[in-house]
PDB file of C-alpha atoms in Angstrom:
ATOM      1  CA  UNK A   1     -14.826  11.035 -39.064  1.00  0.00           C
ATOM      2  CA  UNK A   2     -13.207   7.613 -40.257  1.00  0.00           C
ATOM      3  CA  UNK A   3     -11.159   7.375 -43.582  1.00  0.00           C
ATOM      4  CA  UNK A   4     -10.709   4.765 -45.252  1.00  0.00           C
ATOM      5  CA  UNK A   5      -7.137   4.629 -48.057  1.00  0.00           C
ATOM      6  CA  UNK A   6      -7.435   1.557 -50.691  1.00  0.00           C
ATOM      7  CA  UNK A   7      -4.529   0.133 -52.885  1.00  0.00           C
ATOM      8  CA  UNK A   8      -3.991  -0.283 -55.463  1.00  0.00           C
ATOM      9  CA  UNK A   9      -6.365   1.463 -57.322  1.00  0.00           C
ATOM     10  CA  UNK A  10      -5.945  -1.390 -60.572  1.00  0.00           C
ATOM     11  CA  UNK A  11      -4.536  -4.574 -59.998  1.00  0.00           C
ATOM     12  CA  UNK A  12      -3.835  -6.983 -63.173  1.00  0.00           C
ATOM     13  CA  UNK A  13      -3.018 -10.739 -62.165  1.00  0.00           C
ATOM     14  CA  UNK A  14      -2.710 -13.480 -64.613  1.00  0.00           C
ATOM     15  CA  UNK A  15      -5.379 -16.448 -63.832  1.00  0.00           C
ATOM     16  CA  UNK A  16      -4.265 -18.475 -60.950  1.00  0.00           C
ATOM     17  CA  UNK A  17      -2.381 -16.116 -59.362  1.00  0.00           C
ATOM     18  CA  UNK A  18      -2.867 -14.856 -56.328  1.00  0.00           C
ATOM     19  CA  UNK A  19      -4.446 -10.841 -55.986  1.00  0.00           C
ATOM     20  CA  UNK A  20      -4.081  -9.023 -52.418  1.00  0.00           C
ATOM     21  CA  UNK A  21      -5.763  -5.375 -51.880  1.00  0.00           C
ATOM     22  CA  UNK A  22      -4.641  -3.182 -48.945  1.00  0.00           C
ATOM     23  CA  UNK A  23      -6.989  -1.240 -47.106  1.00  0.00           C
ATOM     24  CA  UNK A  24      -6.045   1.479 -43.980  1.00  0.00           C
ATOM     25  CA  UNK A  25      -8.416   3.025 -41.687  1.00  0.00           C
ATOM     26  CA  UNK A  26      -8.322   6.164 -39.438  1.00  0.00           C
ATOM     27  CA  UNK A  27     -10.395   5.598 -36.428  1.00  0.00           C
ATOM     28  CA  UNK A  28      -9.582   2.987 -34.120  1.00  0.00           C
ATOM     29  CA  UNK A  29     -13.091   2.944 -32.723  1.00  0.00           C
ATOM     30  CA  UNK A  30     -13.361   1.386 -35.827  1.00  0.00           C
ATOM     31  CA  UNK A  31     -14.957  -2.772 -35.372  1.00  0.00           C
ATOM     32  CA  UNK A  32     -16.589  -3.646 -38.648  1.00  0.00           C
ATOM     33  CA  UNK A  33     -14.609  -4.306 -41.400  1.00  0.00           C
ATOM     34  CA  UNK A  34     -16.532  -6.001 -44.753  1.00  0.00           C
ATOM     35  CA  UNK A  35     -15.271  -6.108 -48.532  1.00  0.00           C
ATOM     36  CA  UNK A  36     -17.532  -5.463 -51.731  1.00  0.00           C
ATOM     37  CA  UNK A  37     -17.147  -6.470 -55.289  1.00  0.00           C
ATOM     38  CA  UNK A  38     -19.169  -5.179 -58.087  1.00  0.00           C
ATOM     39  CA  UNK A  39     -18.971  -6.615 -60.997  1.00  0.00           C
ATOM     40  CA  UNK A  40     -19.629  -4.127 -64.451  1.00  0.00           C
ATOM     41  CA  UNK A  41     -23.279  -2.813 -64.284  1.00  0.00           C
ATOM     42  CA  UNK A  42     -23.980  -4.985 -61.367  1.00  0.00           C
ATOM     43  CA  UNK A  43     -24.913  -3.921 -57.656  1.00  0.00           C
ATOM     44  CA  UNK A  44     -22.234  -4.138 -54.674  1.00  0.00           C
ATOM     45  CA  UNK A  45     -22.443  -7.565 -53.297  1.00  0.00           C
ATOM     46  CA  UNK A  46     -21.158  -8.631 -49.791  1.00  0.00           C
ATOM     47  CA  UNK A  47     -18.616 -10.806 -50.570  1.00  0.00           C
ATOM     48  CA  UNK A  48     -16.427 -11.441 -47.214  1.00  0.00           C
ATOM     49  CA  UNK A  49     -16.233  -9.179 -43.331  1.00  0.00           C
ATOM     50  CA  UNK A  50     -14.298  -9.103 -40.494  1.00  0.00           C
ATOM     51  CA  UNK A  51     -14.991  -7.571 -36.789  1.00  0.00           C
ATOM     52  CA  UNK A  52     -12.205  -6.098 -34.644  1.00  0.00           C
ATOM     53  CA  UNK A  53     -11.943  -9.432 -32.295  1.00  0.00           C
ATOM     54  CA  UNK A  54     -11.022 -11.554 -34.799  1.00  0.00           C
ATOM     55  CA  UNK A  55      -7.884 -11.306 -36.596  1.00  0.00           C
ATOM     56  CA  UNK A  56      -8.393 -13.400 -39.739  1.00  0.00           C
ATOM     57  CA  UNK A  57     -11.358 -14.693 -41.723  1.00  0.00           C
ATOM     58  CA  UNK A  58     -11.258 -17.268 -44.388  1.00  0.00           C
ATOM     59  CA  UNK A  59     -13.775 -18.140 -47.312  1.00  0.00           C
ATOM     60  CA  UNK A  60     -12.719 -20.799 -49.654  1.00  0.00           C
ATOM     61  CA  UNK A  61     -10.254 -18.595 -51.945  1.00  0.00           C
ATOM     62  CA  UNK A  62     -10.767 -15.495 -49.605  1.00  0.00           C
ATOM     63  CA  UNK A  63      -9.379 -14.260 -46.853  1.00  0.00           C
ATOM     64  CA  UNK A  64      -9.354 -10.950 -44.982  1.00  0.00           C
ATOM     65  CA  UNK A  65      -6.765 -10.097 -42.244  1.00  0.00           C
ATOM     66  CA  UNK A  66      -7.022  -7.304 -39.801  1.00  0.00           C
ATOM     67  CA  UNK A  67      -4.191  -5.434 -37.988  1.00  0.00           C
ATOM     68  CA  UNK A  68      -5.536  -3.393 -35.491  1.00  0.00           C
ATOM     69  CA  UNK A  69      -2.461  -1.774 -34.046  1.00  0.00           C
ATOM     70  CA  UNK A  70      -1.535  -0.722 -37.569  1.00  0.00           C
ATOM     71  CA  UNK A  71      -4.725   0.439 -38.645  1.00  0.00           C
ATOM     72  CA  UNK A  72      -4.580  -2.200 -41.811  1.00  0.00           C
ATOM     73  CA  UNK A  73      -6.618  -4.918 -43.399  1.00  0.00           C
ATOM     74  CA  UNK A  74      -6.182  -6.589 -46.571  1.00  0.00           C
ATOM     75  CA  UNK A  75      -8.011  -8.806 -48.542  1.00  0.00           C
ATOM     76  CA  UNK A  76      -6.542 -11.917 -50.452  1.00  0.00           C
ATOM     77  CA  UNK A  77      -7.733 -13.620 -53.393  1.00  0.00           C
ATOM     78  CA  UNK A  78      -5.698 -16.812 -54.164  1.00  0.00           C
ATOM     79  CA  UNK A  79      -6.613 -18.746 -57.539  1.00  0.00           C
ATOM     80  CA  UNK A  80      -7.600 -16.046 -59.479  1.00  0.00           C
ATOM     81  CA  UNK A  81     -10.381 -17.133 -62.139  1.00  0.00           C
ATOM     82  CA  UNK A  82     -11.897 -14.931 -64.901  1.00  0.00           C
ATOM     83  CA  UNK A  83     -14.707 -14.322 -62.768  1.00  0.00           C
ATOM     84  CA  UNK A  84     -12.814 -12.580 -59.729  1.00  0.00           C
ATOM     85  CA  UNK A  85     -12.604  -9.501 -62.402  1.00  0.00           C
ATOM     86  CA  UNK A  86     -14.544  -6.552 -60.799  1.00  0.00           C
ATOM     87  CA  UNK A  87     -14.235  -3.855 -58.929  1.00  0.00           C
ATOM     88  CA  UNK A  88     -13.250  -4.613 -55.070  1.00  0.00           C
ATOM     89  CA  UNK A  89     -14.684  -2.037 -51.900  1.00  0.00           C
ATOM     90  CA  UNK A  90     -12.852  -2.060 -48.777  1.00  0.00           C
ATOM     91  CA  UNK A  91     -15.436  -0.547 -45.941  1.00  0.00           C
ATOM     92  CA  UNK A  92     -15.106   0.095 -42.239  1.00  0.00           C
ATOM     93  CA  UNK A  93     -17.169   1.305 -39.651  1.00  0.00           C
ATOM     94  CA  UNK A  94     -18.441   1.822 -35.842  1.00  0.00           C
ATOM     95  CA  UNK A  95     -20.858   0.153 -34.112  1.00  0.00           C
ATOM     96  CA  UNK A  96     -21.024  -2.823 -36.808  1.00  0.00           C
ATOM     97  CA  UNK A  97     -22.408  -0.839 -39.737  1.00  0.00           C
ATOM     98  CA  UNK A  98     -25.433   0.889 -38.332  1.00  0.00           C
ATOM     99  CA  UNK A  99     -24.452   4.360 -38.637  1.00  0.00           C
ATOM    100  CA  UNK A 100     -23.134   3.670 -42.412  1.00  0.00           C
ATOM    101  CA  UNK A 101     -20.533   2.598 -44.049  1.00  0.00           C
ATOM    102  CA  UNK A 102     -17.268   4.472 -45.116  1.00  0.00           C
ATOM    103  CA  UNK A 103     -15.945   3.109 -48.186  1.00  0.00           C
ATOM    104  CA  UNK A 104     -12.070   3.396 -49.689  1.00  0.00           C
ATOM    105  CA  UNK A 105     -12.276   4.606 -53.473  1.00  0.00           C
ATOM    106  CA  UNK A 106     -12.044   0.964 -54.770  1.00  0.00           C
ATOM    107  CA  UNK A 107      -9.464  -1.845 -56.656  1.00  0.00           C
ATOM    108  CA  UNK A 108     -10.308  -2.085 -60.027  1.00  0.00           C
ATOM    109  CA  UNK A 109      -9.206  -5.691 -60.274  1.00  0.00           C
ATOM    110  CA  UNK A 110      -8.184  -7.408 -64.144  1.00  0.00           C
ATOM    111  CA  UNK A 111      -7.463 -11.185 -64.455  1.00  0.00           C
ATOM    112  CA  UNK A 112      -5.433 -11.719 -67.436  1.00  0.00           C
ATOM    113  CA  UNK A 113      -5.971 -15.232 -68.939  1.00  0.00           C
TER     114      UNK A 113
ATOM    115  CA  UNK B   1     -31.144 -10.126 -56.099  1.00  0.00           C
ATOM    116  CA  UNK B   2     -34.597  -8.966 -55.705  1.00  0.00           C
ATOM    117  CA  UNK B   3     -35.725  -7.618 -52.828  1.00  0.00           C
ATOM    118  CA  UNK B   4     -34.711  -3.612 -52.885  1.00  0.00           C
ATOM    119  CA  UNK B   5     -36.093  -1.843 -56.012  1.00  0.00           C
ATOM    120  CA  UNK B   6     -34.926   1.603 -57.512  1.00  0.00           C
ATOM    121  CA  UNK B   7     -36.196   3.760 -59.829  1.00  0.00           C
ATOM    122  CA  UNK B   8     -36.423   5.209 -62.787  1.00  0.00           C
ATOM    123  CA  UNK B   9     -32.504   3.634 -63.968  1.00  0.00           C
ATOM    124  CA  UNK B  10     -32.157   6.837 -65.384  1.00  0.00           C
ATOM    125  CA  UNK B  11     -33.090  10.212 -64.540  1.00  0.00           C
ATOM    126  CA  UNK B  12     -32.108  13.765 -65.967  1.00  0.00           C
ATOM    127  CA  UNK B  13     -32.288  16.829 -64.070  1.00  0.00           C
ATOM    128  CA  UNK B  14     -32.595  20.502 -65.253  1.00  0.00           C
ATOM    129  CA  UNK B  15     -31.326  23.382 -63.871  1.00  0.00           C
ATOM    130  CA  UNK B  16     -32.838  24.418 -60.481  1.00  0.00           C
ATOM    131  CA  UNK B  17     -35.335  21.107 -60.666  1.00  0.00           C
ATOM    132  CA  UNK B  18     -35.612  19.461 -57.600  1.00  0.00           C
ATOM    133  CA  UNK B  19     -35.622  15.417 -58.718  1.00  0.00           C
ATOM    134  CA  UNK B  20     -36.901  11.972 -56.410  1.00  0.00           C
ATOM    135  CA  UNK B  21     -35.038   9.312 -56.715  1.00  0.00           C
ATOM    136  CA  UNK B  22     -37.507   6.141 -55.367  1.00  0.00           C
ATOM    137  CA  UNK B  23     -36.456   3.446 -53.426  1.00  0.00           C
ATOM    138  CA  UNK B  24     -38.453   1.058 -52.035  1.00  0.00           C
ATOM    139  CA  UNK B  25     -37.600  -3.069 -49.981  1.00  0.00           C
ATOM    140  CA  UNK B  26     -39.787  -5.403 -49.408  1.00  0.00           C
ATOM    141  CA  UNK B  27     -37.555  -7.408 -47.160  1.00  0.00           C
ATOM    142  CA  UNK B  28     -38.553  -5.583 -44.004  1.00  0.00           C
ATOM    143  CA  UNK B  29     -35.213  -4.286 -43.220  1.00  0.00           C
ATOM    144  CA  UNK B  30     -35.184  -1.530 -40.437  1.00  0.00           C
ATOM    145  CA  UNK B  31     -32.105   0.346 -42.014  1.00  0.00           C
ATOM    146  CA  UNK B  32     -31.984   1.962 -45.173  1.00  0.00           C
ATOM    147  CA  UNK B  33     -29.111   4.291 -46.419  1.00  0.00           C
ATOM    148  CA  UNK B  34     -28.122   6.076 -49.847  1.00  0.00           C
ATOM    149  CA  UNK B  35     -24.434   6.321 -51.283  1.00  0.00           C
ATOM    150  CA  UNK B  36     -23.725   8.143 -54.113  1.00  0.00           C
ATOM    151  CA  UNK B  37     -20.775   6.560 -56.619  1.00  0.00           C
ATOM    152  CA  UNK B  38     -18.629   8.747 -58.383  1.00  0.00           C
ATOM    153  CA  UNK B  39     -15.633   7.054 -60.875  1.00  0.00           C
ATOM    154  CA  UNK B  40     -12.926   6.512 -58.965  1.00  0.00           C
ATOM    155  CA  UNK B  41     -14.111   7.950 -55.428  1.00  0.00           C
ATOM    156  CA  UNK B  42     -15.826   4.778 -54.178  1.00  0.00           C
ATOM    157  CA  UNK B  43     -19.241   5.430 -52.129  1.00  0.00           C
ATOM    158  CA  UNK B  44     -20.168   8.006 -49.730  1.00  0.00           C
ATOM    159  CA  UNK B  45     -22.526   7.955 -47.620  1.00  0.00           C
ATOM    160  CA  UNK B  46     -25.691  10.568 -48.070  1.00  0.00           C
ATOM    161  CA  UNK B  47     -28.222   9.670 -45.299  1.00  0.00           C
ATOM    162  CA  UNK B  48     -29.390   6.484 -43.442  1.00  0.00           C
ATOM    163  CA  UNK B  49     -32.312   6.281 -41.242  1.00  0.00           C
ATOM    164  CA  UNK B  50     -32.015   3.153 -38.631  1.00  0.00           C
ATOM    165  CA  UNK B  51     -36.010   3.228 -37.721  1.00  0.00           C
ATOM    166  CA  UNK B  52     -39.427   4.629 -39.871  1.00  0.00           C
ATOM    167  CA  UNK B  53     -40.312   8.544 -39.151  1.00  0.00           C
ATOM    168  CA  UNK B  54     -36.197   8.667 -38.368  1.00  0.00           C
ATOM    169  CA  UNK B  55     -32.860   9.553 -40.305  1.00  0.00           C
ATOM    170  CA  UNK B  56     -29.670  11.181 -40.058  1.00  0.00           C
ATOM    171  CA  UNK B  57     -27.532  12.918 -42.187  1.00  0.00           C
ATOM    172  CA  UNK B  58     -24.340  10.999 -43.803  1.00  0.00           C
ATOM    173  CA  UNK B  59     -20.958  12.878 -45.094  1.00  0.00           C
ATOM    174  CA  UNK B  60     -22.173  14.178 -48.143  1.00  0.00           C
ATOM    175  CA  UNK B  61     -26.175  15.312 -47.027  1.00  0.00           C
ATOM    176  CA  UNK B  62     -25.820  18.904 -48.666  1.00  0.00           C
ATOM    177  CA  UNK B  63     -28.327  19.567 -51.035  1.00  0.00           C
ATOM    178  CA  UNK B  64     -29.725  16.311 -50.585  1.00  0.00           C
ATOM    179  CA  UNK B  65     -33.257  15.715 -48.692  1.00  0.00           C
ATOM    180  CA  UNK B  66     -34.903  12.156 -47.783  1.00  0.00           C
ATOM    181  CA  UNK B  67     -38.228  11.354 -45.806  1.00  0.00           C
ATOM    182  CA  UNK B  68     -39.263   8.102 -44.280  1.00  0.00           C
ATOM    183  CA  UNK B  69     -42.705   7.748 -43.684  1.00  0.00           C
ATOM    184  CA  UNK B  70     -42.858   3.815 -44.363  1.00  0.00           C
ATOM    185  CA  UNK B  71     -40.534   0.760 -43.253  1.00  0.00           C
ATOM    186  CA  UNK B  72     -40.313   0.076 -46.997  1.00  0.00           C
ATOM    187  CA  UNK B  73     -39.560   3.200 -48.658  1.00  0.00           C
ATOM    188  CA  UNK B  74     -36.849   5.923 -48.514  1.00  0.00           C
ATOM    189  CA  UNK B  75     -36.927   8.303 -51.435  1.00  0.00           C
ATOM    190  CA  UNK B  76     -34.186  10.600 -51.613  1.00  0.00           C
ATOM    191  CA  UNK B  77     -34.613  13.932 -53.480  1.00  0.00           C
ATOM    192  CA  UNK B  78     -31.569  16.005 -54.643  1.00  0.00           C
ATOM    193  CA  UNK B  79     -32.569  19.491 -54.603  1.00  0.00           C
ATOM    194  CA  UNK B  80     -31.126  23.026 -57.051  1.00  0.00           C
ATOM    195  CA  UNK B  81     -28.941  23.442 -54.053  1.00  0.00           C
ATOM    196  CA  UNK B  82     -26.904  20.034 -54.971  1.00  0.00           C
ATOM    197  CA  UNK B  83     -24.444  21.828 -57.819  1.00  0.00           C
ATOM    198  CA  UNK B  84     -22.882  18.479 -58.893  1.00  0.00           C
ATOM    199  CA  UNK B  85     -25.476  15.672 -58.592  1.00  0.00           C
ATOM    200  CA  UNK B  86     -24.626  14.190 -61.535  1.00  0.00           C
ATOM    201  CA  UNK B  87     -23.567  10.426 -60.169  1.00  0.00           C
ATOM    202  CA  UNK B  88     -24.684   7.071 -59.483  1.00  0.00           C
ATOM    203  CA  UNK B  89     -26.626   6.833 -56.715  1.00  0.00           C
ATOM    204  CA  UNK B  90     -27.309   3.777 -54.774  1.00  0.00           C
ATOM    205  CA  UNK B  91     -29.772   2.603 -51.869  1.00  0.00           C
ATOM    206  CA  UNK B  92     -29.304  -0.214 -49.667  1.00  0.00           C
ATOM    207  CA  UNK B  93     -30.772  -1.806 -46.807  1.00  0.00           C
ATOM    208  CA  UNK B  94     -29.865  -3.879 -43.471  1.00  0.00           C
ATOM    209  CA  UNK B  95     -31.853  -6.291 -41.489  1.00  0.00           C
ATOM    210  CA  UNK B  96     -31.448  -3.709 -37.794  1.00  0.00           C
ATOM    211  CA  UNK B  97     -30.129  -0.762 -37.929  1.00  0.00           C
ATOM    212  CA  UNK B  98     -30.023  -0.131 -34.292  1.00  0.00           C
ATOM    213  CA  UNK B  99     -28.593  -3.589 -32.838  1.00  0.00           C
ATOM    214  CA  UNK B 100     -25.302  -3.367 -34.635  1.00  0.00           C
ATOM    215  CA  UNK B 101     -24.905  -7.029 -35.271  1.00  0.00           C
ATOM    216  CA  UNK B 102     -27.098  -7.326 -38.800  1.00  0.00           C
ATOM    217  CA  UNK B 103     -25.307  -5.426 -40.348  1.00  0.00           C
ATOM    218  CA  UNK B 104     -25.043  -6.399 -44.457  1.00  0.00           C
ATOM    219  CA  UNK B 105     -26.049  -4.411 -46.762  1.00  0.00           C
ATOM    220  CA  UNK B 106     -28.585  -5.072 -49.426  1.00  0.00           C
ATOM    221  CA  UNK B 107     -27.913  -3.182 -52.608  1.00  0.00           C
ATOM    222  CA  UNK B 108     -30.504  -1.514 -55.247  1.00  0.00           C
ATOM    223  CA  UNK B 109     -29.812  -1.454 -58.976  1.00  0.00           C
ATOM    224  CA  UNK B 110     -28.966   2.047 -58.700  1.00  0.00           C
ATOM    225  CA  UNK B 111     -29.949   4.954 -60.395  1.00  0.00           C
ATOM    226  CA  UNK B 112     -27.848   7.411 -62.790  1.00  0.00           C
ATOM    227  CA  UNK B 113     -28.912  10.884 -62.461  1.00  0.00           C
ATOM    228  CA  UNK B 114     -27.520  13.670 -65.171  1.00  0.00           C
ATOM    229  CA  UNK B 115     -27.933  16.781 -65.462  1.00  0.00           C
ATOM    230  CA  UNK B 116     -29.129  18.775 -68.866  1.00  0.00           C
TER     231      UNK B 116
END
């Protein structure tokens, strides 16, 4: 089945810096690619995904890049605000998500004012 | 926010009782799936079911049991033969399960199961 390795586990940035979280995967059947952040006590929430035919994806202050020969994606948070503190879920997946997700183990991600 | 309900928030289990955790959408999703969180070990994946009267077991189904007899509910119960179940365990929900192409999740609040 897939695997999914996240970096860093913690990741402390002072506000307005930028934060980037690295995320492999195992299978290269592999086409969905979507980050989570929950916030402390909070549900997951969707906050940014990617499929395999695209190679970059851009949301105001995020961005997620794929690398598909190397397996990789990362996520990039640029103008870090107090708010941005949470804890950050790479995921990937076959057939778009339908079968489940498999998450990495999470960034817990600090922004020092 | 609203939209996919779990309950209790808490629950406490005792040796060799089987517990239900509920779980119930009323945004008439197809797919519904349950992750349990563990500190530092991210979610994993328990069972899903793409369709009503349908589901399949995830990476972690062991002890675990679900039932889907309505589009809106999917309660999972975690039976004496789950040794660890103490966790947080989470349901979510997706427009199709089936098509591939809806394929965001739609978290519950959770629930927090320990064991006495």
């Amino acid at each position: 089945g897939e695997n999914v390795e996240q970096h860093p586990s913690t990741l402390s940035v002072q506000e307005g810096d930028s934060a980037v979280i690295k995320c492999t995967y195992s299978d290269s059947a592999s086409n969905y690619f979507p980050w989570y952040k929950q916030e402390l006590g909070k549900r997951p929430q969707l906050i940014i995904d990617i499929r395999s035919n695209v190679g970059e994806k851009k949301d105001q202050r995020i961005a997620v890049t794929l690398n598909k020969t190397a397996k990789h994606f990362s996520l990039h948070i640029t103008e870090t605000q107090p708010e941005d503190s949470a804890v950050y879920f790479c995921a990937a997946s076959t057939r778009g998500g339908a079968d489940g997700l498999t998450f990495g183990k999470g960034t817990h991600l600090i922004i020092q004012p | 926010d609203g939209g996919i309900t779990q309950s209790p928030k808490y629950l406490f289990r005792k040796e060799g009782q089987n517990v239900t955790l509920s779980c119930e959408q009323n945004l008439n999703h197809d797919a519904m799936y349950w992750y349990r969180q563990d500190p530092g070990q991210g979610l994993r994946l328990i069972y899903y079911s793409q369709i009503v009267n349908d589901f399949q077991k995830g990476d972690i189904a062991e002890g675990y049991s679900v039932s889907r007899e309505k589009k809106e509910s999917f309660p999972l119960t975690v039976t004496s033969a789950q040794k660890n179940p103490t966790a947080f365990y989470l349901c979510a929900s997706s427009i199709d399960g089936a098509s591939a192409t809806n394929e965001k999740l739609f978290f519950g609040s959770g629930t927090q199961l320990s064991v006495l």
